[in-house]
PDB file of C-alpha atoms in Angstrom:
ATOM      1  CA  GLY A   1      16.005  13.898  36.382  1.00 54.00           C
ATOM      2  CA  GLN A   2      16.075  14.007  32.426  1.00 63.00           C
ATOM      3  CA  GLN A   3      19.030  12.734  30.677  1.00 70.00           C
ATOM      4  CA  LEU A   4      20.355  12.201  27.149  1.00 88.00           C
ATOM      5  CA  ASN A   5      20.948   8.940  25.406  1.00 94.00           C
ATOM      6  CA  GLN A   6      24.700   9.114  24.805  1.00 96.00           C
ATOM      7  CA  SER A   7      26.406   6.208  22.904  1.00 96.00           C
ATOM      8  CA  PRO A   8      28.571   4.286  22.777  1.00 96.00           C
ATOM      9  CA  GLN A   9      29.114   4.205  26.548  1.00 95.00           C
ATOM     10  CA  SER A  10      32.842   3.139  26.048  1.00 96.00           C
ATOM     11  CA  MET A  11      35.372   2.689  23.320  1.00 96.00           C
ATOM     12  CA  PHE A  12      38.638   1.364  22.583  1.00 96.00           C
ATOM     13  CA  ILE A  13      40.558   2.341  19.451  1.00 95.00           C
ATOM     14  CA  GLN A  14      44.108   2.191  17.867  1.00 96.00           C
ATOM     15  CA  GLU A  15      45.930   5.459  17.422  1.00 96.00           C
ATOM     16  CA  GLY A  16      45.096   7.205  14.144  1.00 97.00           C
ATOM     17  CA  GLU A  17      41.811   5.691  13.710  1.00 97.00           C
ATOM     18  CA  ASP A  18      38.543   7.922  13.772  1.00 97.00           C
ATOM     19  CA  VAL A  19      35.916   8.190  16.319  1.00 96.00           C
ATOM     20  CA  SER A  20      32.114   8.989  16.209  1.00 97.00           C
ATOM     21  CA  MET A  21      29.686   9.063  19.032  1.00 97.00           C
ATOM     22  CA  ASN A  22      26.182  10.523  19.391  1.00 97.00           C
ATOM     23  CA  CYS A  23      23.779  11.706  21.578  1.00 97.00           C
ATOM     24  CA  THR A  24      19.726  11.628  21.099  1.00 96.00           C
ATOM     25  CA  SER A  25      16.705  13.027  22.928  1.00 92.00           C
ATOM     26  CA  SER A  26      13.182  12.602  22.805  1.00 89.00           C
ATOM     27  CA  SER A  27      12.984  16.467  23.205  1.00 87.00           C
ATOM     28  CA  ILE A  28      13.860  19.067  20.686  1.00 90.00           C
ATOM     29  CA  PHE A  29      16.784  21.157  21.717  1.00 91.00           C
ATOM     30  CA  ASN A  30      18.096  24.628  20.669  1.00 91.00           C
ATOM     31  CA  THR A  31      21.695  24.304  21.692  1.00 92.00           C
ATOM     32  CA  TRP A  32      23.884  21.170  21.982  1.00 95.00           C
ATOM     33  CA  LEU A  33      27.402  21.286  23.437  1.00 96.00           C
ATOM     34  CA  TRP A  34      30.277  19.167  23.652  1.00 97.00           C
ATOM     35  CA  TYR A  35      32.809  18.699  26.460  1.00 97.00           C
ATOM     36  CA  LYS A  36      35.668  16.732  27.289  1.00 97.00           C
ATOM     37  CA  GLN A  37      36.778  15.519  30.854  1.00 96.00           C
ATOM     38  CA  ASP A  38      40.243  14.251  31.918  1.00 94.00           C
ATOM     39  CA  PRO A  39      40.416  12.208  35.089  1.00 88.00           C
ATOM     40  CA  GLY A  40      40.263  14.401  37.986  1.00 87.00           C
ATOM     41  CA  GLU A  41      39.773  17.529  35.938  1.00 92.00           C
ATOM     42  CA  GLY A  42      36.863  19.940  35.014  1.00 95.00           C
ATOM     43  CA  PRO A  43      35.030  19.474  31.915  1.00 96.00           C
ATOM     44  CA  VAL A  44      36.621  21.635  29.133  1.00 97.00           C
ATOM     45  CA  LEU A  45      34.136  22.895  26.297  1.00 96.00           C
ATOM     46  CA  LEU A  46      35.112  21.511  23.181  1.00 97.00           C
ATOM     47  CA  ILE A  47      32.265  22.704  20.405  1.00 97.00           C
ATOM     48  CA  ALA A  48      29.068  24.498  20.749  1.00 95.00           C
ATOM     49  CA  LEU A  49      26.214  24.334  18.212  1.00 95.00           C
ATOM     50  CA  TYR A  50      23.004  26.511  18.098  1.00 93.00           C
ATOM     51  CA  LYS A  51      21.407  25.814  14.565  1.00 94.00           C
ATOM     52  CA  ALA A  52      19.913  23.079  13.294  1.00 95.00           C
ATOM     53  CA  GLY A  53      22.001  21.277  10.498  1.00 95.00           C
ATOM     54  CA  GLU A  54      24.972  23.249  11.806  1.00 95.00           C
ATOM     55  CA  LEU A  55      28.503  21.588  11.542  1.00 97.00           C
ATOM     56  CA  THR A  56      31.336  23.217  13.329  1.00 97.00           C
ATOM     57  CA  SER A  57      35.113  21.970  13.583  1.00 97.00           C
ATOM     58  CA  ASN A  58      37.665  22.501  16.270  1.00 95.00           C
ATOM     59  CA  GLY A  59      40.752  20.943  15.049  1.00 96.00           C
ATOM     60  CA  ARG A  60      40.419  17.242  14.379  1.00 97.00           C
ATOM     61  CA  LEU A  61      37.011  17.452  16.095  1.00 98.00           C
ATOM     62  CA  THR A  62      33.730  17.887  14.144  1.00 98.00           C
ATOM     63  CA  ALA A  63      30.300  18.282  15.899  1.00 98.00           C
ATOM     64  CA  GLN A  64      26.935  18.290  14.108  1.00 98.00           C
ATOM     65  CA  PHE A  65      23.412  19.539  15.314  1.00 97.00           C
ATOM     66  CA  GLY A  66      21.053  17.098  13.869  1.00 96.00           C
ATOM     67  CA  ILE A  67      18.127  18.318  11.430  1.00 96.00           C
ATOM     68  CA  THR A  68      15.539  17.010  13.587  1.00 94.00           C
ATOM     69  CA  ARG A  69      17.276  18.987  16.543  1.00 93.00           C
ATOM     70  CA  LYS A  70      16.642  15.720  18.558  1.00 94.00           C
ATOM     71  CA  ASP A  71      20.501  14.613  18.262  1.00 96.00           C
ATOM     72  CA  SER A  72      23.933  15.397  17.701  1.00 97.00           C
ATOM     73  CA  PHE A  73      27.202  13.906  16.563  1.00 98.00           C
ATOM     74  CA  LEU A  74      30.754  14.256  17.529  1.00 98.00           C
ATOM     75  CA  ASN A  75      33.688  12.898  15.339  1.00 98.00           C
ATOM     76  CA  ILE A  76      37.203  12.820  16.189  1.00 98.00           C
ATOM     77  CA  SER A  77      39.708  12.036  13.170  1.00 97.00           C
ATOM     78  CA  ALA A  78      43.052  10.586  13.503  1.00 97.00           C
ATOM     79  CA  SER A  79      42.925  10.001  17.100  1.00 97.00           C
ATOM     80  CA  ILE A  80      45.949  10.519  19.147  1.00 96.00           C
ATOM     81  CA  PRO A  81      46.767   9.284  23.053  1.00 95.00           C
ATOM     82  CA  SER A  82      45.894  12.617  24.567  1.00 95.00           C
ATOM     83  CA  ASP A  83      42.231  12.240  23.017  1.00 96.00           C
ATOM     84  CA  VAL A  84      41.717   9.964  25.976  1.00 96.00           C
ATOM     85  CA  GLY A  85      39.118  10.959  28.488  1.00 96.00           C
ATOM     86  CA  ILE A  86      35.361  11.212  28.891  1.00 96.00           C
ATOM     87  CA  TYR A  87      33.239  12.784  26.256  1.00 97.00           C
ATOM     88  CA  PHE A  88      30.050  14.510  27.451  1.00 96.00           C
ATOM     89  CA  CYS A  89      27.096  15.985  25.342  1.00 96.00           C
ATOM     90  CA  ALA A  90      24.650  18.496  26.857  1.00 94.00           C
ATOM     91  CA  GLY A  91      21.687  20.102  25.449  1.00 92.00           C
ATOM     92  CA  HIS A  92      19.359  22.879  26.161  1.00 89.00           C
ATOM     93  CA  ASN A  93      15.743  24.198  25.195  1.00 80.00           C
ATOM     94  CA  ALA A  94      14.880  27.054  26.967  1.00 68.00           C
ATOM     95  CA  GLY A  95      11.120  26.755  26.190  1.00 66.00           C
ATOM     96  CA  ASN A  96      10.976  23.253  28.400  1.00 55.00           C
ATOM     97  CA  ASN A  97      13.472  24.014  31.230  1.00 61.00           C
ATOM     98  CA  ARG A  98      16.509  26.489  32.530  1.00 69.00           C
ATOM     99  CA  LYS A  99      18.604  23.595  32.804  1.00 80.00           C
ATOM    100  CA  LEU A 100      21.197  21.807  30.518  1.00 87.00           C
ATOM    101  CA  ILE A 101      20.464  17.968  30.020  1.00 89.00           C
ATOM    102  CA  TRP A 102      23.424  16.047  30.116  1.00 91.00           C
ATOM    103  CA  GLY A 103      24.532  12.732  28.622  1.00 93.00           C
ATOM    104  CA  LEU A 104      26.346  10.285  30.747  1.00 92.00           C
ATOM    105  CA  GLY A 105      29.316  10.371  28.641  1.00 94.00           C
ATOM    106  CA  THR A 106      31.431   8.175  26.419  1.00 96.00           C
ATOM    107  CA  SER A 107      34.542   7.090  27.720  1.00 96.00           C
ATOM    108  CA  LEU A 108      37.286   6.791  25.087  1.00 97.00           C
ATOM    109  CA  ALA A 109      40.745   5.080  25.340  1.00 96.00           C
ATOM    110  CA  VAL A 110      43.358   5.227  22.531  1.00 94.00           C
ATOM    111  CA  ASN A 111      45.836   2.506  22.364  1.00 91.00           C
ATOM    112  CA  PRO A 112      49.100   4.008  21.254  1.00 88.00           C
TER     113      PRO A 112
ATOM    114  CA  ASP B   8      42.490  27.523  32.260  1.00 86.00           C
ATOM    115  CA  SER B   9      38.838  28.312  31.959  1.00 87.00           C
ATOM    116  CA  GLY B  10      39.073  31.612  34.327  1.00 94.00           C
ATOM    117  CA  VAL B  11      36.852  29.778  37.065  1.00 97.00           C
ATOM    118  CA  THR B  12      38.329  29.187  40.394  1.00 97.00           C
ATOM    119  CA  GLN B  13      37.260  26.748  43.188  1.00 98.00           C
ATOM    120  CA  THR B  14      38.814  26.316  46.726  1.00 97.00           C
ATOM    121  CA  PRO B  15      39.551  23.942  48.176  1.00 97.00           C
ATOM    122  CA  LYS B  16      40.859  21.586  45.782  1.00 97.00           C
ATOM    123  CA  HIS B  17      40.491  18.823  48.464  1.00 97.00           C
ATOM    124  CA  LEU B  18      38.765  18.414  51.517  1.00 97.00           C
ATOM    125  CA  ILE B  19      38.300  15.424  53.708  1.00 98.00           C
ATOM    126  CA  THR B  20      35.969  15.482  56.590  1.00 98.00           C
ATOM    127  CA  ALA B  21      33.844  13.103  58.757  1.00 98.00           C
ATOM    128  CA  THR B  22      30.278  12.123  58.692  1.00 98.00           C
ATOM    129  CA  GLY B  23      27.982  14.655  60.167  1.00 97.00           C
ATOM    130  CA  GLN B  24      30.162  17.657  59.597  1.00 98.00           C
ATOM    131  CA  ARG B  25      29.649  20.557  57.438  1.00 98.00           C
ATOM    132  CA  VAL B  26      31.652  22.350  54.608  1.00 98.00           C
ATOM    133  CA  THR B  27      31.771  25.007  52.446  1.00 98.00           C
ATOM    134  CA  LEU B  28      32.928  24.912  48.947  1.00 98.00           C
ATOM    135  CA  ARG B  29      33.949  28.036  47.212  1.00 98.00           C
ATOM    136  CA  CYS B  30      33.694  29.309  43.272  1.00 98.00           C
ATOM    137  CA  SER B  31      34.682  32.470  41.501  1.00 98.00           C
ATOM    138  CA  PRO B  32      33.163  32.668  38.287  1.00 97.00           C
ATOM    139  CA  ARG B  33      34.864  34.099  35.170  1.00 96.00           C
ATOM    140  CA  SER B  34      35.322  37.674  34.697  1.00 95.00           C
ATOM    141  CA  GLY B  35      32.163  39.346  33.350  1.00 93.00           C
ATOM    142  CA  ASP B  36      30.021  36.143  34.061  1.00 95.00           C
ATOM    143  CA  LEU B  37      26.971  36.379  35.855  1.00 95.00           C
ATOM    144  CA  SER B  38      25.596  32.844  36.371  1.00 95.00           C
ATOM    145  CA  VAL B  39      27.087  30.266  38.439  1.00 96.00           C
ATOM    146  CA  TYR B  40      26.070  26.524  38.622  1.00 96.00           C
ATOM    147  CA  TRP B  41      27.058  23.682  40.735  1.00 97.00           C
ATOM    148  CA  TYR B  42      27.556  20.247  39.917  1.00 96.00           C
ATOM    149  CA  GLN B  43      28.102  16.687  41.755  1.00 96.00           C
ATOM    150  CA  GLN B  44      30.091  13.866  40.136  1.00 95.00           C
ATOM    151  CA  SER B  45      30.243  10.758  41.923  1.00 91.00           C
ATOM    152  CA  LEU B  46      33.017   8.258  40.869  1.00 81.00           C
ATOM    153  CA  ASP B  47      32.668   6.991  37.584  1.00 72.00           C
ATOM    154  CA  GLN B  48      29.260   8.721  37.237  1.00 80.00           C
ATOM    155  CA  GLY B  49      27.981  11.462  34.797  1.00 86.00           C
ATOM    156  CA  LEU B  50      27.249  15.150  36.180  1.00 91.00           C
ATOM    157  CA  GLN B  51      24.727  15.923  38.437  1.00 92.00           C
ATOM    158  CA  PHE B  52      22.941  19.348  38.288  1.00 92.00           C
ATOM    159  CA  LEU B  53      22.752  21.146  41.540  1.00 95.00           C
ATOM    160  CA  ILE B  54      21.737  24.321  41.361  1.00 95.00           C
ATOM    161  CA  HIS B  55      21.996  27.522  39.284  1.00 94.00           C
ATOM    162  CA  TYR B  56      22.367  31.259  40.559  1.00 95.00           C
ATOM    163  CA  TYR B  57      22.196  34.393  38.247  1.00 94.00           C
ATOM    164  CA  ASN B  58      23.376  37.782  39.641  1.00 95.00           C
ATOM    165  CA  GLY B  59      22.706  36.669  43.108  1.00 95.00           C
ATOM    166  CA  GLU B  60      19.289  35.020  42.512  1.00 95.00           C
ATOM    167  CA  GLU B  61      18.525  31.359  42.238  1.00 94.00           C
ATOM    168  CA  ARG B  62      17.445  30.349  38.818  1.00 92.00           C
ATOM    169  CA  ALA B  63      16.938  26.917  38.906  1.00 90.00           C
ATOM    170  CA  LYS B  64      17.442  23.770  41.276  1.00 91.00           C
ATOM    171  CA  GLY B  65      18.335  20.265  40.174  1.00 90.00           C
ATOM    172  CA  ASN B  66      18.882  17.212  42.312  1.00 84.00           C
ATOM    173  CA  ILE B  67      19.971  19.000  45.402  1.00 93.00           C
ATOM    174  CA  LEU B  68      19.365  17.653  48.837  1.00 95.00           C
ATOM    175  CA  GLU B  69      17.986  19.606  51.772  1.00 96.00           C
ATOM    176  CA  ARG B  70      21.090  19.205  53.463  1.00 97.00           C
ATOM    177  CA  PHE B  71      22.778  21.325  50.644  1.00 97.00           C
ATOM    178  CA  SER B  72      22.525  25.078  50.167  1.00 97.00           C
ATOM    179  CA  ALA B  73      24.121  27.418  47.959  1.00 97.00           C
ATOM    180  CA  GLN B  74      24.257  31.288  47.375  1.00 97.00           C
ATOM    181  CA  GLN B  75      25.780  33.763  45.135  1.00 98.00           C
ATOM    182  CA  PHE B  76      27.250  36.979  46.826  1.00 97.00           C
ATOM    183  CA  PRO B  77      27.215  40.587  45.536  1.00 96.00           C
ATOM    184  CA  ASP B  78      30.765  40.107  44.112  1.00 96.00           C
ATOM    185  CA  LEU B  79      29.323  37.068  42.217  1.00 97.00           C
ATOM    186  CA  HIS B  80      31.180  34.364  43.955  1.00 97.00           C
ATOM    187  CA  SER B  81      29.183  31.529  45.166  1.00 98.00           C
ATOM    188  CA  GLU B  82      29.447  29.129  48.090  1.00 98.00           C
ATOM    189  CA  LEU B  83      28.134  25.613  48.277  1.00 98.00           C
ATOM    190  CA  ASN B  84      27.123  24.404  51.950  1.00 98.00           C
ATOM    191  CA  LEU B  85      27.102  20.804  52.463  1.00 98.00           C
ATOM    192  CA  SER B  86      25.840  19.743  55.990  1.00 97.00           C
ATOM    193  CA  SER B  87      25.278  16.559  57.975  1.00 97.00           C
ATOM    194  CA  LEU B  88      27.691  14.902  55.545  1.00 98.00           C
ATOM    195  CA  GLU B  89      27.098  11.177  54.740  1.00 97.00           C
ATOM    196  CA  LEU B  90      29.616   8.996  53.288  1.00 96.00           C
ATOM    197  CA  GLY B  91      27.574   9.011  50.097  1.00 95.00           C
ATOM    198  CA  ASP B  92      28.300  12.760  49.706  1.00 96.00           C
ATOM    199  CA  SER B  93      32.071  11.817  48.812  1.00 97.00           C
ATOM    200  CA  ALA B  94      32.243  13.171  45.180  1.00 96.00           C
ATOM    201  CA  LEU B  95      33.860  15.762  43.047  1.00 96.00           C
ATOM    202  CA  TYR B  96      31.761  19.115  42.999  1.00 98.00           C
ATOM    203  CA  PHE B  97      32.291  21.384  39.989  1.00 97.00           C
ATOM    204  CA  CYS B  98      31.260  25.089  39.774  1.00 98.00           C
ATOM    205  CA  ALA B  99      30.715  26.421  36.105  1.00 97.00           C
ATOM    206  CA  SER B 100      30.084  29.990  34.932  1.00 96.00           C
ATOM    207  CA  SER B 101      28.251  31.417  31.962  1.00 94.00           C
ATOM    208  CA  LYS B 102      27.637  35.099  31.078  1.00 90.00           C
ATOM    209  CA  GLY B 103      23.961  34.766  30.485  1.00 82.00           C
ATOM    210  CA  VAL B 104      20.783  33.991  32.639  1.00 79.00           C
ATOM    211  CA  SER B 105      19.766  31.168  30.372  1.00 76.00           C
ATOM    212  CA  GLY B 106      21.199  27.430  31.321  1.00 69.00           C
ATOM    213  CA  GLY B 107      21.710  26.902  27.869  1.00 71.00           C
ATOM    214  CA  HIS B 108      24.705  29.091  27.383  1.00 78.00           C
ATOM    215  CA  GLU B 109      28.082  27.815  27.039  1.00 90.00           C
ATOM    216  CA  GLN B 110      29.189  26.814  30.622  1.00 94.00           C
ATOM    217  CA  TYR B 111      32.750  26.955  31.855  1.00 96.00           C
ATOM    218  CA  PHE B 112      33.874  24.551  34.331  1.00 97.00           C
ATOM    219  CA  GLY B 113      36.379  25.190  37.229  1.00 97.00           C
ATOM    220  CA  PRO B 114      38.712  22.464  38.445  1.00 97.00           C
ATOM    221  CA  GLY B 115      36.459  21.017  41.090  1.00 97.00           C
ATOM    222  CA  THR B 116      36.600  20.247  44.758  1.00 98.00           C
ATOM    223  CA  ARG B 117      37.218  16.578  45.796  1.00 97.00           C
ATOM    224  CA  LEU B 118      35.300  15.694  48.981  1.00 97.00           C
ATOM    225  CA  THR B 119      35.887  12.799  50.893  1.00 97.00           C
ATOM    226  CA  VAL B 120      33.612  12.052  53.838  1.00 97.00           C
ATOM    227  CA  THR B 121      34.964   9.503  56.189  1.00 97.00           C
TER     228      THR B 121
END
């Protein structure tokens, strides 16, 4: 099925560094969602975006809904060991389908 | 805790068998979604129910079926199981009918087919 292009696929960083990841699509979306998944656990919703250009923060996390509506970005500032996990983006356009379209995830490792 | 519950947590069964996974959505949520996640893979959408009715289908095999009951809990039935069906199965719920609403995930059921 259709999937988003999420990059990078994996990241290995030092504690305290900032992290940036993004998702791009060939389709326009009305909703972007960012999730984090710990090993063996269910994904946890981090940030939801509903408007082009919207910039939303959740603690050290900041996500943006791209102006073109075809991309979204997630930044993590001052990373800590508990940021380790897989980050997924998901997008939705009610006009095209009834399903969330998911990225394949960015795996983040943090070296203490 | 997302408020979505799934049982069982773990399930080990043999090829050819049939299993049922159960999900209870968050209080007030009418939509239930099922996803499959194989080892080190992304989330594969299987099916979406809203208030008892099927709303959208994804990559769900014919050997798999689901339903949502009047009390809004949902069951995913997997039959004629194959080794490749081993995976984490997640249920998610949301308030509205649109698949674009914020979805909240349960802890998952880990299915191992031997």
